[in-house]
mmCIF file of C-alpha atoms (C1' of nucleotides) in Angstrom:
data_model
loop_
_atom_site.group_PDB
_atom_site.id
_atom_site.type_symbol
_atom_site.label_atom_id
_atom_site.label_comp_id
_atom_site.label_asym_id
_atom_site.label_seq_id
_atom_site.Cartn_x
_atom_site.Cartn_y
_atom_site.Cartn_z
ATOM 1 C CA MET J 1 27.217 3.056 12.379
ATOM 2 C CA SER J 2 24.568 5.345 10.918
ATOM 3 C CA ALA J 3 21.517 4.744 8.812
ATOM 4 C CA VAL J 4 23.073 3.955 5.469
ATOM 5 C CA LEU J 5 20.808 1.340 4.056
ATOM 6 C CA ASP J 6 18.161 3.708 2.793
ATOM 7 C CA ASP J 7 20.653 5.585 0.672
ATOM 8 C CA ARG J 8 20.427 3.136 -2.185
ATOM 9 C CA VAL J 9 16.668 2.743 -1.981
ATOM 10 C CA ASP J 10 14.445 4.355 -4.595
ATOM 11 C CA ASP J 11 11.458 5.533 -2.590
ATOM 12 C CA ASP J 12 9.200 5.800 -5.636
ATOM 13 C CA LEU J 13 9.935 2.260 -6.685
ATOM 14 C CA TRP J 14 9.509 0.997 -3.147
ATOM 15 C CA SER J 15 6.203 2.727 -2.556
ATOM 16 C CA ALA J 16 4.999 1.414 -5.903
ATOM 17 C CA ILE J 17 5.389 -2.145 -4.701
ATOM 18 C CA GLY J 18 4.362 -1.171 -1.182
ATOM 19 C CA ASP J 19 0.695 -1.162 -2.040
ATOM 20 C CA PRO J 20 -0.905 -4.592 -1.612
ATOM 21 C CA THR J 21 -3.181 -4.179 -4.626
ATOM 22 C CA ARG J 22 -0.280 -3.243 -6.862
ATOM 23 C CA ARG J 23 1.678 -6.231 -5.558
ATOM 24 C CA ARG J 24 -1.168 -8.530 -6.494
ATOM 25 C CA MET J 25 -1.438 -6.846 -9.879
ATOM 26 C CA LEU J 26 2.237 -7.433 -10.596
ATOM 27 C CA ASP J 27 1.733 -10.982 -9.460
ATOM 28 C CA LEU J 28 -1.162 -11.479 -11.847
ATOM 29 C CA LEU J 29 0.673 -9.872 -14.731
ATOM 30 C CA LEU J 30 3.661 -12.103 -14.063
ATOM 31 C CA SER J 31 1.651 -15.295 -13.983
ATOM 32 C CA GLU J 32 -0.507 -14.486 -17.006
ATOM 33 C CA GLY J 33 1.992 -12.654 -19.131
ATOM 34 C CA SER J 34 -0.194 -9.641 -19.796
ATOM 35 C CA GLY J 35 -3.513 -8.068 -18.916
ATOM 36 C CA THR J 36 -5.768 -5.047 -19.242
ATOM 37 C CA ALA J 37 -7.334 -2.901 -16.569
ATOM 38 C CA THR J 38 -10.609 -4.744 -17.076
ATOM 39 C CA SER J 39 -9.168 -8.248 -17.042
ATOM 40 C CA LEU J 40 -7.165 -7.513 -13.904
ATOM 41 C CA SER J 41 -10.131 -5.990 -12.089
ATOM 42 C CA ASP J 42 -12.007 -9.234 -12.690
ATOM 43 C CA ARG J 43 -9.632 -11.063 -10.337
ATOM 44 C CA LEU J 44 -9.204 -8.261 -7.831
ATOM 45 C CA PRO J 45 -11.566 -6.930 -5.179
ATOM 46 C CA VAL J 46 -11.435 -3.403 -6.610
ATOM 47 C CA THR J 47 -13.043 -1.638 -9.544
ATOM 48 C CA ARG J 48 -11.585 -1.212 -12.996
ATOM 49 C CA GLN J 49 -10.945 2.474 -12.370
ATOM 50 C CA ALA J 50 -8.901 1.721 -9.272
ATOM 51 C CA VAL J 51 -6.846 -0.768 -11.257
ATOM 52 C CA ALA J 52 -6.384 1.781 -14.030
ATOM 53 C CA LYS J 53 -4.989 4.304 -11.559
ATOM 54 C CA HIS J 54 -2.589 1.719 -10.181
ATOM 55 C CA LEU J 55 -1.458 0.915 -13.697
ATOM 56 C CA VAL J 56 -0.638 4.579 -14.198
ATOM 57 C CA VAL J 57 1.495 4.488 -11.049
ATOM 58 C CA LEU J 58 3.258 1.287 -12.074
ATOM 59 C CA ASP J 59 3.831 2.677 -15.546
ATOM 60 C CA ARG J 60 5.259 5.888 -14.128
ATOM 61 C CA VAL J 61 7.986 4.013 -12.246
ATOM 62 C CA GLY J 62 8.598 1.751 -15.239
ATOM 63 C CA LEU J 63 7.423 -1.498 -13.677
ATOM 64 C CA VAL J 64 4.910 -2.108 -16.475
ATOM 65 C CA HIS J 65 4.494 -0.969 -20.057
ATOM 66 C CA ALA J 66 1.345 -0.628 -22.146
ATOM 67 C CA SER J 67 0.754 -1.535 -25.779
ATOM 68 C CA ALA J 68 -2.448 -0.496 -27.485
ATOM 69 C CA VAL J 69 -4.225 -3.346 -29.244
ATOM 70 C CA GLY J 70 -7.369 -2.106 -30.884
ATOM 71 C CA ARG J 71 -9.524 -0.616 -28.160
ATOM 72 C CA GLU J 72 -7.622 -2.514 -25.489
ATOM 73 C CA ARG J 73 -4.462 -1.546 -23.662
ATOM 74 C CA GLN J 74 -2.356 -4.572 -22.887
ATOM 75 C CA PHE J 75 0.041 -4.203 -19.969
ATOM 76 C CA ARG J 76 3.036 -6.365 -19.230
ATOM 77 C CA VAL J 77 5.754 -6.366 -16.620
ATOM 78 C CA ASP J 78 9.146 -4.820 -17.296
ATOM 79 C CA GLN J 79 11.424 -7.613 -16.106
ATOM 80 C CA ALA J 80 14.508 -5.480 -15.661
ATOM 81 C CA GLN J 81 12.724 -2.930 -13.509
ATOM 82 C CA LEU J 82 11.030 -5.566 -11.391
ATOM 83 C CA ALA J 83 14.393 -7.243 -10.931
ATOM 84 C CA ARG J 84 15.734 -3.926 -9.650
ATOM 85 C CA ALA J 85 12.837 -3.654 -7.213
ATOM 86 C CA VAL J 86 13.464 -7.183 -5.976
ATOM 87 C CA ALA J 87 17.117 -6.297 -5.471
ATOM 88 C CA GLN J 88 16.091 -3.430 -3.226
ATOM 89 C CA LEU J 89 13.819 -5.641 -1.175
ATOM 90 C CA THR J 90 16.561 -8.159 -0.570
ATOM 91 C CA ASP J 91 19.063 -5.368 0.059
ATOM 92 C CA VAL J 92 17.061 -3.866 2.894
ATOM 93 C CA GLY J 93 16.230 -7.297 4.213
ATOM 94 C CA ALA J 94 19.884 -8.270 4.259
ATOM 95 C CA ALA J 95 20.944 -5.033 5.942
ATOM 96 C CA TRP J 96 18.434 -5.455 8.750
ATOM 97 C CA ASP J 97 19.305 -9.103 9.043
ATOM 98 C CA THR J 98 22.971 -8.362 9.681
ATOM 99 C CA ARG J 99 21.977 -5.758 12.249
ATOM 100 C CA LEU J 100 19.769 -8.229 14.053
ATOM 101 C CA GLN J 101 22.470 -10.873 13.969
ATOM 102 C CA ARG J 102 25.004 -8.469 15.397
ATOM 103 C CA ILE J 103 22.680 -7.534 18.248
ATOM 104 C CA LYS J 104 22.088 -11.179 18.906
ATOM 105 C CA ARG J 105 25.817 -11.953 18.972
ATOM 106 C CA LEU J 106 26.369 -9.004 21.258
ATOM 107 C CA ALA J 107 23.681 -10.160 23.662
ATOM 108 C CA GLU J 108 25.158 -13.638 23.791
ATOM 109 C CA ALA J 109 28.632 -12.251 24.355
ATOM 110 C CA ILE J 110 27.484 -10.137 27.275
ATOM 111 C CA GLU J 111 25.606 -13.067 28.697
ATOM 112 C CA HIS J 112 28.831 -15.060 28.643
ATOM 113 C CA GLY J 113 30.703 -12.365 30.505
ATOM 114 C CA VAL J 114 32.784 -11.373 27.508
ATOM 115 C CA SER J 115 33.367 -7.662 27.214
ATOM 116 C CA GLU J 116 31.992 -5.788 24.251
ATOM 117 C CA LYS J 117 35.443 -4.693 23.165
ATOM 118 C CA ASP J 118 36.717 -8.263 22.889
ATOM 119 C CA ARG J 119 33.867 -9.232 20.619
ATOM 120 C CA GLU J 120 34.308 -6.145 18.473
ATOM 121 C CA ARG J 121 37.500 -7.646 17.044
ATOM 122 C CA GLY J 122 35.589 -10.474 15.390
ATOM 123 C CA PRO J 123 34.956 -10.919 11.658
ATOM 124 C CA ARG J 124 33.965 -7.424 10.496
ATOM 125 C CA ARG J 125 32.038 -8.594 7.481
ATOM 126 C CA MET X 1 0.034 -21.023 -11.493
ATOM 127 C CA SER X 2 -2.002 -18.426 -9.621
ATOM 128 C CA ALA X 3 -1.039 -15.559 -7.351
ATOM 129 C CA VAL X 4 0.020 -17.417 -4.268
ATOM 130 C CA LEU X 5 2.847 -15.363 -2.892
ATOM 131 C CA ASP X 6 0.678 -12.748 -1.270
ATOM 132 C CA ASP X 7 -1.076 -15.348 0.824
ATOM 133 C CA ARG X 8 1.729 -15.432 3.343
ATOM 134 C CA VAL X 9 2.181 -11.670 3.451
ATOM 135 C CA ASP X 10 0.822 -9.696 6.365
ATOM 136 C CA ASP X 11 -0.380 -6.510 4.689
ATOM 137 C CA ASP X 12 -0.292 -4.533 7.933
ATOM 138 C CA LEU X 13 3.275 -5.509 8.631
ATOM 139 C CA TRP X 14 4.297 -4.842 5.062
ATOM 140 C CA SER X 15 2.714 -1.410 4.865
ATOM 141 C CA ALA X 16 4.310 -0.563 8.214
ATOM 142 C CA ILE X 17 7.766 -0.989 6.721
ATOM 143 C CA GLY X 18 6.607 0.391 3.387
ATOM 144 C CA ASP X 19 6.848 3.977 4.596
ATOM 145 C CA PRO X 20 10.330 5.457 4.092
ATOM 146 C CA THR X 21 10.224 7.465 7.317
ATOM 147 C CA ARG X 22 9.288 4.402 9.345
ATOM 148 C CA ARG X 23 12.099 2.467 7.689
ATOM 149 C CA ARG X 24 14.573 5.125 8.722
ATOM 150 C CA MET X 25 13.107 5.124 12.238
ATOM 151 C CA LEU X 26 13.587 1.391 12.565
ATOM 152 C CA ASP X 27 17.077 1.865 11.262
ATOM 153 C CA LEU X 28 17.842 4.504 13.886
ATOM 154 C CA LEU X 29 16.324 2.446 16.682
ATOM 155 C CA LEU X 30 18.395 -0.524 15.591
ATOM 156 C CA SER X 31 21.653 1.369 15.504
ATOM 157 C CA GLU X 32 21.110 3.235 18.761
ATOM 158 C CA GLY X 33 19.313 0.605 20.756
ATOM 159 C CA SER X 34 16.418 2.804 21.804
ATOM 160 C CA GLY X 35 14.917 6.240 21.366
ATOM 161 C CA THR X 36 11.999 8.547 22.080
ATOM 162 C CA ALA X 37 9.762 10.439 19.692
ATOM 163 C CA THR X 38 11.748 13.580 20.405
ATOM 164 C CA SER X 39 15.196 12.024 20.040
ATOM 165 C CA LEU X 40 14.210 10.388 16.777
ATOM 166 C CA SER X 41 12.713 13.559 15.355
ATOM 167 C CA ASP X 42 16.067 15.270 15.946
ATOM 168 C CA ARG X 43 17.667 13.068 13.276
ATOM 169 C CA LEU X 44 14.737 12.997 10.901
ATOM 170 C CA PRO X 45 13.376 15.661 8.580
ATOM 171 C CA VAL X 46 9.922 15.510 10.173
ATOM 172 C CA THR X 47 8.362 16.847 13.351
ATOM 173 C CA ARG X 48 8.056 15.070 16.670
ATOM 174 C CA GLN X 49 4.319 14.626 16.178
ATOM 175 C CA ALA X 50 4.810 12.905 12.849
ATOM 176 C CA VAL X 51 7.326 10.565 14.485
ATOM 177 C CA ALA X 52 4.907 9.911 17.334
ATOM 178 C CA LYS X 53 2.204 8.863 14.890
ATOM 179 C CA HIS X 54 4.611 6.522 13.140
ATOM 180 C CA LEU X 55 5.562 5.025 16.487
ATOM 181 C CA VAL X 56 1.909 4.274 17.127
ATOM 182 C CA VAL X 57 1.734 2.464 13.795
ATOM 183 C CA LEU X 58 4.919 0.512 14.462
ATOM 184 C CA ASP X 59 3.729 -0.373 17.940
ATOM 185 C CA ARG X 60 0.381 -1.550 16.612
ATOM 186 C CA VAL X 61 2.027 -4.123 14.360
ATOM 187 C CA GLY X 62 4.459 -5.108 17.118
ATOM 188 C CA LEU X 63 7.638 -3.879 15.467
ATOM 189 C CA VAL X 64 8.504 -1.689 18.456
ATOM 190 C CA HIS X 65 7.605 -1.611 22.142
ATOM 191 C CA ALA X 66 7.493 1.321 24.529
ATOM 192 C CA SER X 67 8.595 1.478 28.154
ATOM 193 C CA ALA X 68 7.765 4.538 30.222
ATOM 194 C CA VAL X 69 10.783 6.004 32.014
ATOM 195 C CA GLY X 70 9.730 9.035 34.009
ATOM 196 C CA ARG X 71 8.162 11.455 31.622
ATOM 197 C CA GLU X 72 9.825 9.803 28.667
ATOM 198 C CA ARG X 73 8.678 6.887 26.556
ATOM 199 C CA GLN X 74 11.600 4.771 25.405
ATOM 200 C CA PHE X 75 10.982 2.730 22.281
ATOM 201 C CA ARG X 76 12.994 -0.234 21.109
ATOM 202 C CA VAL X 77 12.742 -2.669 18.253
ATOM 203 C CA ASP X 78 11.135 -6.072 18.679
ATOM 204 C CA GLN X 79 13.754 -8.272 17.067
ATOM 205 C CA ALA X 80 11.483 -11.249 16.494
ATOM 206 C CA GLN X 81 8.864 -9.185 14.724
ATOM 207 C CA LEU X 82 11.407 -7.363 12.597
ATOM 208 C CA ALA X 83 12.903 -10.704 11.685
ATOM 209 C CA ARG X 84 9.448 -11.795 10.574
ATOM 210 C CA ALA X 85 9.123 -8.658 8.453
ATOM 211 C CA VAL X 86 12.508 -9.286 6.886
ATOM 212 C CA ALA X 87 11.426 -12.829 6.110
ATOM 213 C CA GLN X 88 8.421 -11.495 4.237
ATOM 214 C CA LEU X 89 10.573 -9.126 2.218
ATOM 215 C CA THR X 90 12.904 -11.894 1.147
ATOM 216 C CA ASP X 91 9.949 -14.224 0.575
ATOM 217 C CA VAL X 92 8.281 -11.913 -1.908
ATOM 218 C CA GLY X 93 11.612 -11.076 -3.476
ATOM 219 C CA ALA X 94 12.433 -14.730 -3.924
ATOM 220 C CA ALA X 95 9.001 -15.524 -5.347
ATOM 221 C CA TRP X 96 9.242 -12.782 -7.939
ATOM 222 C CA ASP X 97 12.795 -13.747 -8.687
ATOM 223 C CA THR X 98 11.875 -17.316 -9.530
ATOM 224 C CA ARG X 99 9.052 -16.048 -11.715
ATOM 225 C CA LEU X 100 11.403 -13.772 -13.586
ATOM 226 C CA GLN X 101 13.949 -16.553 -13.998
ATOM 227 C CA ARG X 102 11.317 -18.880 -15.333
ATOM 228 C CA ILE X 103 10.163 -16.320 -17.879
ATOM 229 C CA LYS X 104 13.734 -15.762 -18.913
ATOM 230 C CA ARG X 105 14.370 -19.487 -19.298
ATOM 231 C CA LEU X 106 11.182 -19.783 -21.313
ATOM 232 C CA ALA X 107 12.172 -16.947 -23.604
ATOM 233 C CA GLU X 108 15.569 -18.498 -24.219
ATOM 234 C CA ALA X 109 13.998 -21.874 -24.862
ATOM 235 C CA ILE X 110 11.640 -20.441 -27.456
ATOM 236 C CA GLU X 111 14.475 -18.575 -29.056
ATOM 237 C CA HIS X 112 16.352 -21.837 -29.408
ATOM 238 C CA GLY X 113 13.397 -23.510 -31.032
ATOM 239 C CA VAL X 114 12.654 -25.752 -28.084
ATOM 240 C CA SER X 115 8.951 -26.306 -27.453
ATOM 241 C CA GLU X 116 7.366 -24.969 -24.289
ATOM 242 C CA LYS X 117 6.235 -28.444 -23.242
ATOM 243 C CA ASP X 118 9.757 -29.842 -23.237
ATOM 244 C CA ARG X 119 11.001 -27.123 -20.918
ATOM 245 C CA GLU X 120 8.025 -27.508 -18.608
ATOM 246 C CA ARG X 121 9.502 -30.760 -17.311
ATOM 247 C CA GLY X 122 12.333 -28.927 -15.572
ATOM 248 C CA PRO X 123 12.811 -28.566 -11.791
ATOM 249 C CA ARG X 124 9.353 -27.664 -10.510
ATOM 250 C CA ARG X 125 10.479 -26.021 -7.310
ATOM 251 C "C1'" DG I 1 -27.185 -0.160 -37.697
ATOM 252 C "C1'" DC I 2 -27.395 -1.645 -32.974
ATOM 253 C "C1'" DC I 3 -25.712 -3.418 -28.696
ATOM 254 C "C1'" DT I 4 -21.879 -4.598 -25.917
ATOM 255 C "C1'" DT I 5 -17.463 -3.821 -24.275
ATOM 256 C "C1'" DT I 6 -13.585 -1.144 -23.081
ATOM 257 C "C1'" DC I 7 -11.732 2.884 -21.974
ATOM 258 C "C1'" DG I 8 -10.881 7.793 -20.053
ATOM 259 C "C1'" DC I 9 -12.514 11.739 -17.432
ATOM 260 C "C1'" DA I 10 -14.680 13.963 -13.471
ATOM 261 C "C1'" DA I 11 -16.548 14.338 -8.766
ATOM 262 C "C1'" DC I 12 -16.682 12.702 -4.371
ATOM 263 C "C1'" DT I 13 -15.131 10.206 0.096
ATOM 264 C "C1'" DA I 14 -11.855 8.252 3.453
ATOM 265 C "C1'" DT I 15 -7.403 7.463 5.031
ATOM 266 C "C1'" DC I 16 -2.723 8.841 5.714
ATOM 267 C "C1'" DG I 17 1.613 11.488 6.246
ATOM 268 C "C1'" DG I 18 2.640 15.806 7.552
ATOM 269 C "C1'" DT I 19 2.128 20.333 9.787
ATOM 270 C "C1'" DT I 20 0.916 23.934 13.605
ATOM 271 C "C1'" DG I 21 -0.918 25.046 18.024
ATOM 272 C "C1'" DC I 22 -2.082 24.174 22.706
ATOM 273 C "C1'" DG I 23 -2.326 22.384 27.469
ATOM 274 C "C1'" DG I 24 -0.674 19.102 30.838
ATOM 275 C "C1'" DA I 25 2.945 16.534 33.342
ATOM 276 C "C1'" DT I 26 7.666 15.997 35.001
ATOM 277 C "C1'" DC I 27 12.241 17.242 36.047
ATOM 278 C "C1'" DA I 28 15.785 20.704 37.414
ATOM 279 C "C1'" DA I 29 17.309 24.801 39.487
ATOM 280 C "C1'" DC I 30 16.956 28.564 42.195
ATOM 281 C "C1'" DG Z 1 8.034 25.852 46.131
ATOM 282 C "C1'" DT Z 2 7.803 28.607 42.338
ATOM 283 C "C1'" DT Z 3 9.723 29.131 37.908
ATOM 284 C "C1'" DG Z 4 11.300 27.522 33.663
ATOM 285 C "C1'" DA Z 5 12.538 24.158 30.370
ATOM 286 C "C1'" DT Z 6 11.370 19.835 28.267
ATOM 287 C "C1'" DC Z 7 8.687 15.917 26.908
ATOM 288 C "C1'" DC Z 8 4.410 14.409 25.813
ATOM 289 C "C1'" DG Z 9 -0.632 13.823 23.988
ATOM 290 C "C1'" DC Z 10 -4.686 15.794 21.704
ATOM 291 C "C1'" DA Z 11 -6.987 18.400 18.094
ATOM 292 C "C1'" DA Z 12 -7.489 20.938 13.799
ATOM 293 C "C1'" DC Z 13 -5.984 21.488 9.458
ATOM 294 C "C1'" DC Z 14 -3.733 20.470 4.627
ATOM 295 C "C1'" DG Z 15 -2.278 17.741 0.474
ATOM 296 C "C1'" DA Z 16 -1.809 13.330 -1.619
ATOM 297 C "C1'" DT Z 17 -3.594 8.850 -2.501
ATOM 298 C "C1'" DA Z 18 -6.630 4.642 -2.763
ATOM 299 C "C1'" DG Z 19 -11.086 3.823 -3.474
ATOM 300 C "C1'" DT Z 20 -15.879 4.636 -5.180
ATOM 301 C "C1'" DT Z 21 -19.839 6.078 -8.639
ATOM 302 C "C1'" DG Z 22 -21.367 8.073 -12.839
ATOM 303 C "C1'" DC Z 23 -20.938 9.453 -17.486
ATOM 304 C "C1'" DG Z 24 -19.717 9.816 -22.464
ATOM 305 C "C1'" DA Z 25 -16.855 8.260 -26.310
ATOM 306 C "C1'" DA Z 26 -14.659 4.943 -29.303
ATOM 307 C "C1'" DA Z 27 -14.027 0.191 -31.131
ATOM 308 C "C1'" DG Z 28 -15.930 -4.686 -32.030
ATOM 309 C "C1'" DG Z 29 -19.410 -8.307 -32.784
ATOM 310 C "C1'" DC Z 30 -23.761 -9.522 -34.568
#
DNA sequence: GCCTTTCGCAACTATCGGTTGCGGATCAAC
DNA sequence: GTTGATCCGCAACCGATAGTTGCGAAAGGC
């Protein structure tokens, strides 16, 4: 019963969506289809340069892609990569959830005077 | 259709579980019931002091609680708070998922020559 | 042609995750 | 009870990152 859940987690991808500003940026890009560093900074409490740096990070992990349009650089979300990130979120969430549930079941079992061994034979998964 | 999903996200809580080392620490505490800074650092690739700092962070957001036992400080996970964190993970994941699905549906609709307006009348939530 | 906009680059600051080093408290053993 | 091992907290330091300001260059709009 060791720490297995982190094995299938891409730390780069996770830390990319770990930043609150980047999360809001992804959110904005999703709801508006596309955006530039300038347009995004208009709706965020940070400067254009900060947004630009975040876009570099998001681009590096493949969550967004840029297309040059004249002097502008339009960014849009890579659906497949975001879907992968979402899968990781739910994966970790599910793993912890089962752990919590098991602890809860165990606590109840002990409270009812049932030995740990007896409970251990229950539905494994 | 604005960026609403972040409204119900506690940035402190999120960034607490955003760090890979802290995630592994929570994982260890869950699987072993409790642990000290020293015992945790034995199974992690970082020093005791680094672990201690992380424990402060986790304690500050209420994900773990300490109980002094002699010269040791035993930490254990706060199930309720971790459950809340898990809920946020799945919340954001679900929100992004629906967005992605909607985009996908929209793309398919356009491809099939169906106007955007017609599709818009689908299940709102 | 001129002014605005958009961008990229550079310097600087603060915070954070990590390290090393040290001194203090507690437990065990003799 | 002194000695030694262990567990801890505090402080200084380092590198990366999230943010800022300031500037110059390139592309559009008039």
